[in-house]
JSON list of C-alpha atoms and ligand atoms in Angstrom, two decimals:
[
{"chain": "A", "resi": 123, "resn": "PRO", "atom": "CA", "xyz": [0.00, 0.00, 0.00]},
{"chain": "A", "resi": 124, "resn": "ALA", "atom": "CA", "xyz": [1.02, 3.63, -0.52]},
{"chain": "A", "resi": 125, "resn": "ASP", "atom": "CA", "xyz": [2.15, 5.58, 2.54]},
{"chain": "A", "resi": 126, "resn": "VAL", "atom": "CA", "xyz": [0.62, 8.98, 3.37]},
{"chain": "A", "resi": 127, "resn": "LYS", "atom": "CA", "xyz": [3.58, 10.89, 1.89]},
{"chain": "A", "resi": 128, "resn": "THR", "atom": "CA", "xyz": [3.79, 9.02, -1.39]},
{"chain": "A", "resi": 129, "resn": "LEU", "atom": "CA", "xyz": [0.06, 9.16, -1.80]},
{"chain": "A", "resi": 130, "resn": "GLY", "atom": "CA", "xyz": [0.11, 12.89, -1.00]},
{"chain": "A", "resi": 131, "resn": "ARG", "atom": "CA", "xyz": [2.90, 13.76, -3.41]},
{"chain": "A", "resi": 132, "resn": "HIS", "atom": "CA", "xyz": [1.28, 11.93, -6.30]},
{"chain": "A", "resi": 133, "resn": "THR", "atom": "CA", "xyz": [-2.16, 13.26, -5.47]},
{"chain": "A", "resi": 134, "resn": "TRP", "atom": "CA", "xyz": [-0.96, 16.88, -5.38]},
{"chain": "A", "resi": 135, "resn": "THR", "atom": "CA", "xyz": [0.67, 16.27, -8.77]},
{"chain": "A", "resi": 136, "resn": "LEU", "atom": "CA", "xyz": [-2.65, 15.19, -10.21]},
{"chain": "A", "resi": 137, "resn": "LEU", "atom": "CA", "xyz": [-4.68, 17.94, -8.52]},
{"chain": "A", "resi": 138, "resn": "HIS", "atom": "CA", "xyz": [-2.37, 20.85, -9.40]},
{"chain": "A", "resi": 139, "resn": "THR", "atom": "CA", "xyz": [-1.99, 19.57, -12.95]},
{"chain": "A", "resi": 140, "resn": "MET", "atom": "CA", "xyz": [-5.76, 19.31, -13.31]},
{"chain": "A", "resi": 141, "resn": "ALA", "atom": "CA", "xyz": [-6.13, 22.89, -12.06]},
{"chain": "A", "resi": 142, "resn": "ALA", "atom": "CA", "xyz": [-3.37, 24.18, -14.37]},
{"chain": "A", "resi": 143, "resn": "TYR", "atom": "CA", "xyz": [-5.03, 22.60, -17.42]},
{"chain": "A", "resi": 144, "resn": "TYR", "atom": "CA", "xyz": [-8.57, 23.55, -16.45]},
{"chain": "A", "resi": 145, "resn": "PRO", "atom": "CA", "xyz": [-10.02, 25.97, -19.05]},
{"chain": "A", "resi": 146, "resn": "GLU", "atom": "CA", "xyz": [-9.39, 29.68, -18.70]},
{"chain": "A", "resi": 147, "resn": "LYS", "atom": "CA", "xyz": [-13.06, 30.19, -19.44]},
{"chain": "A", "resi": 148, "resn": "PRO", "atom": "CA", "xyz": [-14.83, 27.00, -18.40]},
{"chain": "A", "resi": 149, "resn": "GLU", "atom": "CA", "xyz": [-18.39, 26.20, -19.48]},
{"chain": "A", "resi": 150, "resn": "LYS", "atom": "CA", "xyz": [-21.00, 25.87, -16.77]},
{"chain": "A", "resi": 151, "resn": "LYS", "atom": "CA", "xyz": [-20.88, 22.09, -17.19]},
{"chain": "A", "resi": 152, "resn": "GLN", "atom": "CA", "xyz": [-17.10, 22.01, -16.73]},
{"chain": "A", "resi": 153, "resn": "GLN", "atom": "CA", "xyz": [-17.41, 24.16, -13.62]},
{"chain": "A", "resi": 154, "resn": "GLU", "atom": "CA", "xyz": [-19.99, 21.83, -12.16]},
{"chain": "A", "resi": 155, "resn": "SER", "atom": "CA", "xyz": [-18.02, 18.68, -12.88]},
{"chain": "A", "resi": 156, "resn": "MET", "atom": "CA", "xyz": [-14.85, 20.14, -11.33]},
{"chain": "A", "resi": 157, "resn": "LYS", "atom": "CA", "xyz": [-16.78, 21.05, -8.21]},
{"chain": "A", "resi": 158, "resn": "THR", "atom": "CA", "xyz": [-18.28, 17.56, -8.08]},
{"chain": "A", "resi": 159, "resn": "PHE", "atom": "CA", "xyz": [-14.83, 16.05, -8.57]},
{"chain": "A", "resi": 160, "resn": "PHE", "atom": "CA", "xyz": [-13.42, 17.85, -5.52]},
{"chain": "A", "resi": 161, "resn": "GLU", "atom": "CA", "xyz": [-16.48, 17.02, -3.44]},
{"chain": "A", "resi": 162, "resn": "SER", "atom": "CA", "xyz": [-16.09, 13.34, -4.27]},
{"chain": "A", "resi": 163, "resn": "PHE", "atom": "CA", "xyz": [-12.33, 13.55, -3.82]},
{"chain": "A", "resi": 164, "resn": "SER", "atom": "CA", "xyz": [-12.71, 14.94, -0.30]},
{"chain": "A", "resi": 165, "resn": "GLU", "atom": "CA", "xyz": [-15.16, 12.16, 0.47]},
{"chain": "A", "resi": 166, "resn": "HIS", "atom": "CA", "xyz": [-12.97, 9.32, -0.78]},
{"chain": "A", "resi": 167, "resn": "TYR", "atom": "CA", "xyz": [-9.34, 10.36, -0.31]},
{"chain": "A", "resi": 168, "resn": "PRO", "atom": "CA", "xyz": [-7.82, 7.25, 1.30]},
{"chain": "A", "resi": 169, "resn": "CYS", "atom": "CA", "xyz": [-6.18, 8.94, 4.32]},
{"chain": "A", "resi": 170, "resn": "TRP", "atom": "CA", "xyz": [-8.91, 9.55, 6.86]},
{"chain": "A", "resi": 171, "resn": "PHE", "atom": "CA", "xyz": [-7.27, 12.32, 8.92]},
{"chain": "A", "resi": 172, "resn": "CYS", "atom": "CA", "xyz": [-6.15, 14.13, 5.74]},
{"chain": "A", "resi": 173, "resn": "LYS", "atom": "CA", "xyz": [-9.63, 13.81, 4.33]},
{"chain": "A", "resi": 174, "resn": "ASN", "atom": "CA", "xyz": [-11.37, 15.09, 7.47]},
{"chain": "A", "resi": 175, "resn": "ASP", "atom": "CA", "xyz": [-9.20, 18.20, 7.67]},
{"chain": "A", "resi": 176, "resn": "PHE", "atom": "CA", "xyz": [-9.46, 18.81, 3.94]},
{"chain": "A", "resi": 177, "resn": "LYS", "atom": "CA", "xyz": [-13.26, 18.60, 4.09]},
{"chain": "A", "resi": 178, "resn": "LYS", "atom": "CA", "xyz": [-13.34, 21.13, 6.93]},
{"chain": "A", "resi": 179, "resn": "ASP", "atom": "CA", "xyz": [-10.99, 23.42, 5.05]},
{"chain": "A", "resi": 180, "resn": "MET", "atom": "CA", "xyz": [-13.15, 23.14, 1.91]},
{"chain": "A", "resi": 181, "resn": "ALA", "atom": "CA", "xyz": [-16.25, 23.98, 3.94]},
{"chain": "A", "resi": 182, "resn": "GLU", "atom": "CA", "xyz": [-14.57, 27.14, 5.28]},
{"chain": "A", "resi": 183, "resn": "ASN", "atom": "CA", "xyz": [-12.98, 28.06, 1.93]},
{"chain": "A", "resi": 184, "resn": "PRO", "atom": "CA", "xyz": [-15.35, 27.05, -0.86]},
{"chain": "A", "resi": 185, "resn": "ILE", "atom": "CA", "xyz": [-13.82, 25.97, -4.14]},
{"chain": "A", "resi": 186, "resn": "ASP", "atom": "CA", "xyz": [-13.65, 28.64, -6.85]},
{"chain": "A", "resi": 187, "resn": "VAL", "atom": "CA", "xyz": [-14.19, 27.05, -10.25]},
{"chain": "A", "resi": 188, "resn": "THR", "atom": "CA", "xyz": [-14.65, 30.33, -12.13]},
{"chain": "A", "resi": 189, "resn": "SER", "atom": "CA", "xyz": [-11.42, 29.97, -14.12]},
{"chain": "A", "resi": 190, "resn": "ARG", "atom": "CA", "xyz": [-8.03, 28.25, -14.38]},
{"chain": "A", "resi": 191, "resn": "GLU", "atom": "CA", "xyz": [-6.56, 31.15, -12.44]},
{"chain": "A", "resi": 192, "resn": "THR", "atom": "CA", "xyz": [-9.04, 31.06, -9.55]},
{"chain": "A", "resi": 193, "resn": "LEU", "atom": "CA", "xyz": [-9.02, 27.27, -9.24]},
{"chain": "A", "resi": 194, "resn": "SER", "atom": "CA", "xyz": [-5.22, 27.07, -9.24]},
{"chain": "A", "resi": 195, "resn": "GLU", "atom": "CA", "xyz": [-4.98, 29.81, -6.64]},
{"chain": "A", "resi": 196, "resn": "TRP", "atom": "CA", "xyz": [-7.61, 28.16, -4.46]},
{"chain": "A", "resi": 197, "resn": "LEU", "atom": "CA", "xyz": [-5.82, 24.80, -4.63]},
{"chain": "A", "resi": 198, "resn": "CYS", "atom": "CA", "xyz": [-2.45, 26.39, -3.92]},
{"chain": "A", "resi": 199, "resn": "ARG", "atom": "CA", "xyz": [-3.91, 27.90, -0.75]},
{"chain": "A", "resi": 200, "resn": "ARG", "atom": "CA", "xyz": [-5.42, 24.61, 0.31]},
{"chain": "A", "resi": 201, "resn": "HIS", "atom": "CA", "xyz": [-2.05, 22.91, -0.18]},
{"chain": "A", "resi": 202, "resn": "ASN", "atom": "CA", "xyz": [-0.36, 25.70, 1.79]},
{"chain": "A", "resi": 203, "resn": "LYS", "atom": "CA", "xyz": [-2.80, 25.06, 4.62]},
{"chain": "A", "resi": 204, "resn": "VAL", "atom": "CA", "xyz": [-1.60, 21.45, 4.73]},
{"chain": "A", "resi": 205, "resn": "ASN", "atom": "CA", "xyz": [2.03, 22.63, 4.46]},
{"chain": "A", "resi": 206, "resn": "GLU", "atom": "CA", "xyz": [1.46, 24.87, 7.45]},
{"chain": "A", "resi": 207, "resn": "LYS", "atom": "CA", "xyz": [-0.06, 22.05, 9.46]},
{"chain": "A", "resi": 208, "resn": "LEU", "atom": "CA", "xyz": [2.94, 19.83, 8.68]},
{"chain": "A", "resi": 209, "resn": "GLY", "atom": "CA", "xyz": [5.50, 22.56, 9.40]},
{"chain": "A", "resi": 210, "resn": "LYS", "atom": "CA", "xyz": [6.56, 22.77, 5.75]},
{"chain": "A", "resi": 211, "resn": "LYS", "atom": "CA", "xyz": [7.49, 25.94, 3.86]},
{"chain": "A", "resi": 212, "resn": "GLN", "atom": "CA", "xyz": [4.75, 28.03, 2.27]},
{"chain": "A", "resi": 213, "resn": "PHE", "atom": "CA", "xyz": [4.71, 27.79, -1.52]},
{"chain": "A", "resi": 214, "resn": "ASP", "atom": "CA", "xyz": [4.64, 31.06, -3.51]},
{"chain": "A", "resi": 215, "resn": "CYS", "atom": "CA", "xyz": [1.28, 30.82, -5.31]},
{"chain": "A", "resi": 216, "resn": "SER", "atom": "CA", "xyz": [2.41, 33.23, -8.03]},
{"chain": "A", "resi": 217, "resn": "LYS", "atom": "CA", "xyz": [4.67, 30.36, -9.20]},
{"chain": "A", "resi": 218, "resn": "VAL", "atom": "CA", "xyz": [1.93, 27.81, -9.54]},
{"chain": "A", "resi": 219, "resn": "PHE", "atom": "CA", "xyz": [1.84, 27.80, -13.37]},
{"chain": "A", "resi": 220, "resn": "GLU", "atom": "CA", "xyz": [5.61, 27.78, -13.63]},
{"chain": "A", "resi": 221, "resn": "ARG", "atom": "CA", "xyz": [5.66, 24.74, -11.36]},
{"chain": "A", "resi": 222, "resn": "TRP", "atom": "CA", "xyz": [2.70, 22.82, -12.75]},
{"chain": "A", "resi": 223, "resn": "MET", "atom": "CA", "xyz": [2.30, 23.85, -16.38]},
{"chain": "A", "resi": 224, "resn": "THR", "atom": "CA", "xyz": [5.05, 25.74, -18.16]},
{"chain": "A", "resi": 225, "resn": "GLY", "atom": "CA", "xyz": [8.15, 24.75, -16.20]},
{"chain": "A", "resi": 226, "resn": "PRO", "atom": "CA", "xyz": [10.19, 21.57, -16.50]},
{"chain": "A", "resi": 227, "resn": "ALA", "atom": "CA", "xyz": [8.54, 18.45, -15.09]},
{"chain": "A", "resi": 228, "resn": "ASN", "atom": "CA", "xyz": [10.40, 17.43, -11.99]},
{"chain": "B", "resi": 344, "resn": "FAD", "atom": "P1", "xyz": [4.11, 17.82, -1.19]},
{"chain": "B", "resi": 344, "resn": "FAD", "atom": "O1", "xyz": [3.45, 18.65, -0.15]},
{"chain": "B", "resi": 344, "resn": "FAD", "atom": "O2", "xyz": [3.52, 16.51, -1.54]},
{"chain": "B", "resi": 344, "resn": "FAD", "atom": "O3", "xyz": [4.20, 18.74, -2.50]},
{"chain": "B", "resi": 344, "resn": "FAD", "atom": "C1", "xyz": [4.65, 18.21, -3.75]},
{"chain": "B", "resi": 344, "resn": "FAD", "atom": "C2", "xyz": [5.21, 19.36, -4.55]},
{"chain": "B", "resi": 344, "resn": "FAD", "atom": "O4", "xyz": [4.20, 20.33, -4.77]},
{"chain": "B", "resi": 344, "resn": "FAD", "atom": "C3", "xyz": [6.32, 20.14, -3.85]},
{"chain": "B", "resi": 344, "resn": "FAD", "atom": "O5", "xyz": [7.56, 19.57, -4.07]},
{"chain": "B", "resi": 344, "resn": "FAD", "atom": "C4", "xyz": [6.20, 21.53, -4.47]},
{"chain": "B", "resi": 344, "resn": "FAD", "atom": "O6", "xyz": [6.93, 21.61, -5.67]},
{"chain": "B", "resi": 344, "resn": "FAD", "atom": "C5", "xyz": [4.75, 21.64, -4.81]},
{"chain": "B", "resi": 344, "resn": "FAD", "atom": "N1", "xyz": [3.99, 22.44, -3.87]},
{"chain": "B", "resi": 344, "resn": "FAD", "atom": "C6", "xyz": [4.14, 22.56, -2.51]},
{"chain": "B", "resi": 344, "resn": "FAD", "atom": "N2", "xyz": [3.23, 23.36, -1.98]},
{"chain": "B", "resi": 344, "resn": "FAD", "atom": "C7", "xyz": [2.45, 23.78, -3.01]},
{"chain": "B", "resi": 344, "resn": "FAD", "atom": "C8", "xyz": [1.35, 24.65, -3.09]},
{"chain": "B", "resi": 344, "resn": "FAD", "atom": "N3", "xyz": [0.82, 25.25, -2.02]},
{"chain": "B", "resi": 344, "resn": "FAD", "atom": "N4", "xyz": [0.80, 24.87, -4.31]},
{"chain": "B", "resi": 344, "resn": "FAD", "atom": "C9", "xyz": [1.31, 24.29, -5.41]},
{"chain": "B", "resi": 344, "resn": "FAD", "atom": "N5", "xyz": [2.36, 23.46, -5.40]},
{"chain": "B", "resi": 344, "resn": "FAD", "atom": "C10", "xyz": [2.93, 23.20, -4.21]},
{"chain": "B", "resi": 344, "resn": "FAD", "atom": "N6", "xyz": [-0.04, 14.53, 5.12]},
{"chain": "B", "resi": 344, "resn": "FAD", "atom": "C11", "xyz": [-0.10, 14.45, 6.48]},
{"chain": "B", "resi": 344, "resn": "FAD", "atom": "O7", "xyz": [0.84, 13.98, 7.11]},
{"chain": "B", "resi": 344, "resn": "FAD", "atom": "N7", "xyz": [-1.22, 14.92, 7.16]},
{"chain": "B", "resi": 344, "resn": "FAD", "atom": "C12", "xyz": [-2.27, 15.45, 6.51]},
{"chain": "B", "resi": 344, "resn": "FAD", "atom": "O8", "xyz": [-3.27, 15.83, 7.12]},
{"chain": "B", "resi": 344, "resn": "FAD", "atom": "C13", "xyz": [-2.24, 15.52, 5.08]},
{"chain": "B", "resi": 344, "resn": "FAD", "atom": "N8", "xyz": [-3.30, 16.00, 4.38]},
{"chain": "B", "resi": 344, "resn": "FAD", "atom": "C14", "xyz": [-3.27, 15.96, 3.03]},
{"chain": "B", "resi": 344, "resn": "FAD", "atom": "C15", "xyz": [-4.39, 16.37, 2.32]},
{"chain": "B", "resi": 344, "resn": "FAD", "atom": "C16", "xyz": [-4.43, 16.29, 0.95]},
{"chain": "B", "resi": 344, "resn": "FAD", "atom": "C17", "xyz": [-5.66, 16.72, 0.20]},
{"chain": "B", "resi": 344, "resn": "FAD", "atom": "C18", "xyz": [-3.31, 15.77, 0.24]},
{"chain": "B", "resi": 344, "resn": "FAD", "atom": "C19", "xyz": [-3.35, 15.62, -1.25]},
{"chain": "B", "resi": 344, "resn": "FAD", "atom": "C20", "xyz": [-2.19, 15.37, 0.94]},
{"chain": "B", "resi": 344, "resn": "FAD", "atom": "C21", "xyz": [-2.13, 15.46, 2.32]},
{"chain": "B", "resi": 344, "resn": "FAD", "atom": "N9", "xyz": [-1.01, 15.06, 3.06]},
{"chain": "B", "resi": 344, "resn": "FAD", "atom": "C22", "xyz": [-1.08, 15.03, 4.42]},
{"chain": "B", "resi": 344, "resn": "FAD", "atom": "C23", "xyz": [0.26, 14.73, 2.37]},
{"chain": "B", "resi": 344, "resn": "FAD", "atom": "C24", "xyz": [1.21, 15.94, 2.37]},
{"chain": "B", "resi": 344, "resn": "FAD", "atom": "O9", "xyz": [0.54, 17.11, 1.90]},
{"chain": "B", "resi": 344, "resn": "FAD", "atom": "C25", "xyz": [2.43, 15.74, 1.45]},
{"chain": "B", "resi": 344, "resn": "FAD", "atom": "O10", "xyz": [1.99, 15.33, 0.17]},
{"chain": "B", "resi": 344, "resn": "FAD", "atom": "C26", "xyz": [3.45, 14.74, 1.97]},
{"chain": "B", "resi": 344, "resn": "FAD", "atom": "O11", "xyz": [3.84, 15.09, 3.28]},
{"chain": "B", "resi": 344, "resn": "FAD", "atom": "C27", "xyz": [4.71, 14.73, 1.05]},
{"chain": "B", "resi": 344, "resn": "FAD", "atom": "O12", "xyz": [5.26, 16.03, 1.07]},
{"chain": "B", "resi": 344, "resn": "FAD", "atom": "P2", "xyz": [6.37, 16.58, 0.11]},
{"chain": "B", "resi": 344, "resn": "FAD", "atom": "O13", "xyz": [7.32, 17.34, 0.95]},
{"chain": "B", "resi": 344, "resn": "FAD", "atom": "O14", "xyz": [6.89, 15.50, -0.77]},
{"chain": "B", "resi": 344, "resn": "FAD", "atom": "O15", "xyz": [5.64, 17.66, -0.85]}
]
């Protein structure tokens, strides 16, 4: 089985990449399905304490599916919340596209 760190690293890769490639001007249907995706994700993420905190954080900070920009920023902040909890460095959210879309894959 995957440990919490490996699972987390790979999951963030998927989530940030999804946000970076989300349309700049999404259709209503795309907005709804992205919202549904994150709701389901927070229900089924297979780390129960991560999931519980993430659900609470999502309830306090509702997802913003208006555009690629707003979704990526929202997700960056959610990830920074987890970073803070774990005593990790805060990520500069102005670098989110450089990291997850235009920059070299790491
Ligand atoms: P990660 O945090 O996995 O980050 C991977 C890469 O993303 C970094 O190298 C960096 O380049 C980039 N990055 C970092 N911060 C940001 C940001 N804010 N925005 C964009 N890119 C960024 N672990 C726990 O122990 N307890 C928890 O409660 C917990 N909750 C989690 C909740 C969720 C929804 C997820 C997906 C993971 C959670 N994790 C949790 C796992 C944890 O966040 C890390 O994934 C894990 O500790 C491995 O950390 P890492 O140092 O490899 O980098």
